[in-house]
Coordinates of C-alpha atoms in Angstrom, one line a residue:
X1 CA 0.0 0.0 0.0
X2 CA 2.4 2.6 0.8
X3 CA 5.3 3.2 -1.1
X4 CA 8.0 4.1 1.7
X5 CA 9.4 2.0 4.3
X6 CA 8.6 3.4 7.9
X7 CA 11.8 4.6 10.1
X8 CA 12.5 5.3 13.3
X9 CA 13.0 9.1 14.6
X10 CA 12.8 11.9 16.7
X11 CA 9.5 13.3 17.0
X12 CA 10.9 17.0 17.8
X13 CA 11.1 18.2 13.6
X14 CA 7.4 17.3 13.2
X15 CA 6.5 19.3 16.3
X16 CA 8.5 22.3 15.2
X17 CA 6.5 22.0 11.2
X18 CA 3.4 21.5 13.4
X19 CA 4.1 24.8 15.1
X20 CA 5.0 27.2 12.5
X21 CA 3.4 25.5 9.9
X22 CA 0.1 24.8 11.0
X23 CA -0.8 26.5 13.9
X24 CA -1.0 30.2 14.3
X25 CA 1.2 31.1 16.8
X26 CA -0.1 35.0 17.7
X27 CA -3.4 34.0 18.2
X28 CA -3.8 30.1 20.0
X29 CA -2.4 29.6 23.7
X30 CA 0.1 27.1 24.0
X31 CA -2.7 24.8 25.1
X32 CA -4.8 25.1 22.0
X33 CA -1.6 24.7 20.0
X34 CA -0.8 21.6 20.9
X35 CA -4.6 20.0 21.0
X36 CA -4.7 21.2 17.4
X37 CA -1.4 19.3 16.9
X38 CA -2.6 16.6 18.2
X39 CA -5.9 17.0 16.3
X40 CA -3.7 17.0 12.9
X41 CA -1.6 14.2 14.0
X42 CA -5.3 12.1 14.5
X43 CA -6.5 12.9 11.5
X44 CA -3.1 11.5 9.4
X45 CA -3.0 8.4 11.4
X46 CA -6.1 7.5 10.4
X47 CA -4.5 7.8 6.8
X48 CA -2.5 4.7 7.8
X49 CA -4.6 2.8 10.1
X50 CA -8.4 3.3 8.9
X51 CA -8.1 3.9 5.0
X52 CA -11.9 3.2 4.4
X53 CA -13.4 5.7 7.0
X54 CA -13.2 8.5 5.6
X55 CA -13.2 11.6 7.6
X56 CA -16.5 14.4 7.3
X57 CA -14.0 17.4 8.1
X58 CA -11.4 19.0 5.3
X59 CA -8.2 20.6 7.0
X60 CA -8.1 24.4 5.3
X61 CA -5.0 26.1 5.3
X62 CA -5.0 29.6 4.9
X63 CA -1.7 32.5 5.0
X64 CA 0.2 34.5 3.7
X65 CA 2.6 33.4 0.6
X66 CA 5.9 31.4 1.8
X67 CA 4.6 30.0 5.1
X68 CA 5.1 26.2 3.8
X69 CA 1.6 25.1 3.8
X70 CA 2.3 22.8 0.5
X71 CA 5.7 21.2 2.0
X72 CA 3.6 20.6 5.4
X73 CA 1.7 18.0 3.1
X74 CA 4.5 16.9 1.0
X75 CA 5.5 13.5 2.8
X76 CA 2.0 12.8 2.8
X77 CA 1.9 12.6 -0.6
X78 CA 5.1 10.8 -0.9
X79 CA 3.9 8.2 1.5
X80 CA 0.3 7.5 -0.5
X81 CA 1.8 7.7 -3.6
X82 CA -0.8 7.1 -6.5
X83 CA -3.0 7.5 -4.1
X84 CA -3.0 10.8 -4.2
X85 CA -2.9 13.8 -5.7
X86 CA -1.9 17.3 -5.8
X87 CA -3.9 20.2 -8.1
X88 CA -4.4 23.8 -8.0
X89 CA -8.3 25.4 -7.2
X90 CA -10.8 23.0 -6.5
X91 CA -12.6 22.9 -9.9
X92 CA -11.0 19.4 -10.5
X93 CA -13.1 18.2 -7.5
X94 CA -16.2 20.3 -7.7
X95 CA -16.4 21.0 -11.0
X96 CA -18.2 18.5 -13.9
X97 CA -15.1 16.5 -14.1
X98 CA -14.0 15.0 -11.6
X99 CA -12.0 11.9 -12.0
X100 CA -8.9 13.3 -9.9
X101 CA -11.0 11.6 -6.8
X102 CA -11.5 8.3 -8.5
X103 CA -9.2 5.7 -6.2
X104 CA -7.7 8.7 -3.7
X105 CA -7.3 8.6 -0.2
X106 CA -5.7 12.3 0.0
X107 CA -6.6 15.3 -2.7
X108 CA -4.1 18.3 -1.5
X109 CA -5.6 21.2 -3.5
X110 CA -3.1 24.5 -3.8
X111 CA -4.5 27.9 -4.1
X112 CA -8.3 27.7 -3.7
X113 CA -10.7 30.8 -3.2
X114 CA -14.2 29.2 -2.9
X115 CA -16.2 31.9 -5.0
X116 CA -20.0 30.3 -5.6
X117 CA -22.3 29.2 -3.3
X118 CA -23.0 26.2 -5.7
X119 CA -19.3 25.2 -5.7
X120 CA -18.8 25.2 -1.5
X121 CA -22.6 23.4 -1.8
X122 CA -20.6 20.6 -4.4
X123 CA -17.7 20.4 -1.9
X124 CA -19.8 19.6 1.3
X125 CA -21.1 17.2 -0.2
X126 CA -17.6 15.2 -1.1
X127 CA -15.8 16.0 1.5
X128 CA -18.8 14.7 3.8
X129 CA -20.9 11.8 1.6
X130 CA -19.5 8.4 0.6
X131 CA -20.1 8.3 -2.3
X132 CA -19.6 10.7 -5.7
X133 CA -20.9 10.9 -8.8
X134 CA -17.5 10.2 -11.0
X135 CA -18.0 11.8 -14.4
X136 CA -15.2 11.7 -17.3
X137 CA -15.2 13.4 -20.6
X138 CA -17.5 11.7 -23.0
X139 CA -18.0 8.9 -20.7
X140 CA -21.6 8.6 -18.9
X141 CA -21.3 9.6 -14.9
X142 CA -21.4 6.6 -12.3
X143 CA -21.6 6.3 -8.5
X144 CA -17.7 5.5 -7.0
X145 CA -17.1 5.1 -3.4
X146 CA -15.2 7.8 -2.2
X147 CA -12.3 7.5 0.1
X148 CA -10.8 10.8 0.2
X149 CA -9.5 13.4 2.5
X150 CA -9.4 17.0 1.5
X151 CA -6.8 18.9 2.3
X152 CA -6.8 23.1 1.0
X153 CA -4.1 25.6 1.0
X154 CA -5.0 29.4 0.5
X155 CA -3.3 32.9 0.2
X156 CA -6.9 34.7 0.1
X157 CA -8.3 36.4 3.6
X158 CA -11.7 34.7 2.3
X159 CA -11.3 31.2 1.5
X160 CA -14.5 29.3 1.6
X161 CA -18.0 30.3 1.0
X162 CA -18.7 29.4 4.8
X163 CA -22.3 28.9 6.4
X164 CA -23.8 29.9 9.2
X165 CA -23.3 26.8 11.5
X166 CA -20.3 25.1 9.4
X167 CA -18.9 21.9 10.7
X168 CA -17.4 20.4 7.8
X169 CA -14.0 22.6 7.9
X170 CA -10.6 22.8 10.2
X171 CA -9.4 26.4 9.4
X172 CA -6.4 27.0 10.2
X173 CA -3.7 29.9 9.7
X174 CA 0.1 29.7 10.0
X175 CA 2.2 31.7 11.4
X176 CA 4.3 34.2 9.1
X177 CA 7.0 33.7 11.5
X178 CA 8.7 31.7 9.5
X179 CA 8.2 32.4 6.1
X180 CA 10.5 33.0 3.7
X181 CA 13.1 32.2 5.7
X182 CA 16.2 30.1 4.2
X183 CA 17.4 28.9 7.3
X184 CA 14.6 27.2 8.3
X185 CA 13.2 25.8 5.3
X186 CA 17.0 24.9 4.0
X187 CA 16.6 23.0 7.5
X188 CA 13.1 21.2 6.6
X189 CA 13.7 20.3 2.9
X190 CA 17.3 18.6 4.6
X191 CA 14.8 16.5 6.7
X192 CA 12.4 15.4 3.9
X193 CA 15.1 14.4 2.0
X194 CA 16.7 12.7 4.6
X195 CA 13.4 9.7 4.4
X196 CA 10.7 12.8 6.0
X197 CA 8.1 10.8 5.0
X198 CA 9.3 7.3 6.0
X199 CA 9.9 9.3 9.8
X200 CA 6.4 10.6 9.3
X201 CA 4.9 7.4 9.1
X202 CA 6.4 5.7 11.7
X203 CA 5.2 8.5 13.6
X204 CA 2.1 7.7 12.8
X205 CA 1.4 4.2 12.7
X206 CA 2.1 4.7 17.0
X207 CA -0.5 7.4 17.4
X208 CA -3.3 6.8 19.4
X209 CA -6.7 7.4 18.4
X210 CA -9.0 6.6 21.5
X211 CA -10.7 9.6 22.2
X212 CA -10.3 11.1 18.7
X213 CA -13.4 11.6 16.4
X214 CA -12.4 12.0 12.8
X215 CA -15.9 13.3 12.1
X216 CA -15.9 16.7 13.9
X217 CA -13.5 19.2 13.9
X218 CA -13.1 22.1 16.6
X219 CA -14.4 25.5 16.0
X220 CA -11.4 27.8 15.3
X221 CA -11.1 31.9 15.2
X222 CA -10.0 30.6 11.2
X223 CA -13.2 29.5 10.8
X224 CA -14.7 31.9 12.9
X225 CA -14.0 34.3 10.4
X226 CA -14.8 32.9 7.4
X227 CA -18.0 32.4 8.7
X228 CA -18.2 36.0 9.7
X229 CA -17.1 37.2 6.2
X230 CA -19.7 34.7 4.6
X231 CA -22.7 36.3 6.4
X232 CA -25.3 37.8 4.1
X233 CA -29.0 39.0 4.4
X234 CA -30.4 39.5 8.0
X235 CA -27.5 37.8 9.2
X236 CA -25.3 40.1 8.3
X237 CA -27.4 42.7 8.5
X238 CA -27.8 42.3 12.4
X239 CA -24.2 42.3 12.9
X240 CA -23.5 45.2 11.4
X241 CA -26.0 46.7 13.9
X242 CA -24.6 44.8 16.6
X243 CA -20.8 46.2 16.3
X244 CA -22.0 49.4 15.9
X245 CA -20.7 51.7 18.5
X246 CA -23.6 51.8 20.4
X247 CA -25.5 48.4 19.2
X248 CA -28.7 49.4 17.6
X249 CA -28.0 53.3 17.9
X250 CA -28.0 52.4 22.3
X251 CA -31.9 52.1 22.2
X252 CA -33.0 49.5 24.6
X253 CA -36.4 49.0 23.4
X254 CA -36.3 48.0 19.4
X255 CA -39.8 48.7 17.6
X256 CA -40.5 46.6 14.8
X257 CA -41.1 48.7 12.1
X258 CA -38.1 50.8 12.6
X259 CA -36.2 47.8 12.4
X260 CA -38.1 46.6 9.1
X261 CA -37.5 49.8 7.5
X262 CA -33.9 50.0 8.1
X263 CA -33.3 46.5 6.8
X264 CA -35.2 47.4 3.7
X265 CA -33.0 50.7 3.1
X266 CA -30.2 48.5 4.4
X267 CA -30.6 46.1 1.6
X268 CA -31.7 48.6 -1.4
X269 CA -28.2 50.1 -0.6
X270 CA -26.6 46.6 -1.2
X271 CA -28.4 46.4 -4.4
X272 CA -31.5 44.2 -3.2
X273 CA -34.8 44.9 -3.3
X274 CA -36.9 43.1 -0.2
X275 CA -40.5 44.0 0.4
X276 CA -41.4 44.8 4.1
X277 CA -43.6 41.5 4.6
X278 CA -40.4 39.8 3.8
X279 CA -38.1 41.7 6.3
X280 CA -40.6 42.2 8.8
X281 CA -40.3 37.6 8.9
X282 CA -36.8 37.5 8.4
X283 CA -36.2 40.1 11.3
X284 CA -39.0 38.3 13.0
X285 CA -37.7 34.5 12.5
X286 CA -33.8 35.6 13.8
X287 CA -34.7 37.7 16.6
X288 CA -37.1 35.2 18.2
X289 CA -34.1 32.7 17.4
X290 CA -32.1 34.7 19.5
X291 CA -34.4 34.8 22.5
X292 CA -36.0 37.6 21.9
X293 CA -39.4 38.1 23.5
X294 CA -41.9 39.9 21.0
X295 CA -44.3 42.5 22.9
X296 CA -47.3 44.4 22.2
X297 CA -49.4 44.3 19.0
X298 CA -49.1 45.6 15.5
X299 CA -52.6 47.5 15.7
X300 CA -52.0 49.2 18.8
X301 CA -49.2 52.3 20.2
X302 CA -46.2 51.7 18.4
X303 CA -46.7 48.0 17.2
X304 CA -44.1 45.1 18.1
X305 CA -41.4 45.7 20.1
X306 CA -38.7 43.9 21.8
X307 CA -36.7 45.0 24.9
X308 CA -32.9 44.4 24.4
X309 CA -30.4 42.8 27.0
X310 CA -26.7 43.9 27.6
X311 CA -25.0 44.0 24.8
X312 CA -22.9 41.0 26.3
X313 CA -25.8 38.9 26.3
X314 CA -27.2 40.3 22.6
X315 CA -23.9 39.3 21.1
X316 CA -23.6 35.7 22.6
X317 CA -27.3 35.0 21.4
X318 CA -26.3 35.9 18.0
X319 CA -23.5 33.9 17.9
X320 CA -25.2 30.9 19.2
X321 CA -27.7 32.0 15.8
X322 CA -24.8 31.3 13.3
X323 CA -23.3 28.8 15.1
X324 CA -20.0 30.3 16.9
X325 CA -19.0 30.1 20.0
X326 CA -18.4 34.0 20.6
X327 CA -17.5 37.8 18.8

């Protein structure tokens, strides 16, 4: 199956590519870097020890140029061989044609920028169902079991075309610390060639995977943000109004209408046309989603109102709305 022989090693090189490489350094505690290490080194040992399960999570890599996000997966490749492949943009895997996933365990796809809805909705799919549609040029599509793990590598701020609630992604960024520089890359390349990916797999094949679930991933500030950038219609529309400096212009009690009729201007600015009946449910639908109690009655006074928390407690219920754990 795998085209290297395994060899014995020092686990300290892979620690030092997991830290620079793949972890983002300014922004996880020492704590969350090494769970997320660990998380990484789980979800390759399964590689080598469970080739038929296939993971429901794709690991997204996203950074500036020269951080080494394509040599990170480099012995992975080496050690799969035919079984795997490396392309640039994902249009090989969600566009019409797809055989590049026929008979892979690993697809590593360089520079990707997610720009349709319809292409993240085709990814979702493969990276979670298991089974694809495999469609060749002038050949009539057929069902193929599919067996493999995604793996993405990004220089764009926006990467995917994230949902509200995504599960299906491990964002992470790494650190600039170390890009570009010769001495530490002249030191990695001497350790690939020097059998990186026969020490890699020895590695491996001694992980241990009790207490690891290939089928959820954790929730990081990565992905965080691309969820945040992804936002669109009342979504984004009430979190523009809550990071406003005050939230909702300080009022404590929000009437309906007003509300209604700022979303509507809100969205005719943004090129969108929305009829009040439609805003007033949207509005209606989120807020009630957020714990919102409605008050009072549209044919009396001032109509529908709602009385606001702390802004604390507003901007954890609208996180818990799209799914993250905090602003």
């Amino acid at each position: 199956m795998f085209l290297i022989c395994m060899r014995g090693w020092h686990w300290n090189q892979l620690k030092e590519i997991a830290r620079y490489t793949l972890i983002t350094c300014c922004r996880l505690s020492v704590p969350v870097m090494k769970r997320h290490a660990n998380i990484l080194s789980s979800g390759w040992r399964t590689l080598s020890k469970s080739l038929m399960k296939k993971p429901s999570v794709a690991i997204v890599m996203k950074s500036v140029p020269g951080t080494g996000k394509g040599t990170t997966v480099k012995p992975l490749l080496q050690i799969l061989g035919q079984y795997a492949a490396h392309i640039n943009g994902a249009g090989h895997i969600s566009g019409r044609f797809n055989s590049i996933l026929a008979n892979k365990l690993l697809v590593f796809a360089d520079e990707v920028t997610i720009h349709k809805p319809s292409e993240a909705d085709r990814l979702k799919a493969i990276i979670s169902e298991p089974t694809f549609n495999l469609e060749r040029k002038g050949i009539d599509a057929e069902p193929m079991p599919n067996f493999a793990r995604l793996i993405f590598a990004s220089n764009s701020t926006q990467v995917l075309q994230a949902g509200i609630r995504e599960r299906r992604y491990l964002v992470l960024e790494p650190s600039p610390e170390k890009a570009q520089s010769r001495e530490y890359f002249d030191r990695l390349y001497s350790w690939l060639n020097d059998g990186g990916a026969a020490k890699l797999l020895w590695h491996l094949k001694g992980v241990d995977l009790s207490g690891f679930d290939p089928q959820r991933a954790p929730q990081t500030d990565a992905l965080r943000e691309e969820i945040l950038l992804g936002l669109s219609g009342v979504e984004l529309f009430l979190y523009g109004e809550l990071i406003n400096e005050p939230p909702f212009n300080g009022e404590v009690r929000l009437f309906a209408k007003d509300m209604v009729s700022r979303f509507v201007a809100w969205s005719l600015e943004r090129g969108e046309k929305l009829k009040e009946p439609a805003a007033r449910s949207l509005l209606g639908k989120s807020l009630a989603q957020m714990g919102l109690v409605k008050h009072g009655r549209p044919d009396r006074g001032n109509g529908v109102f709602y009385e606001l928390p702390e802004v604390g407690v507003l901007q954890a219920a609208f996180a818990r709305l799209i799914g993250m754990g905090g602003l």
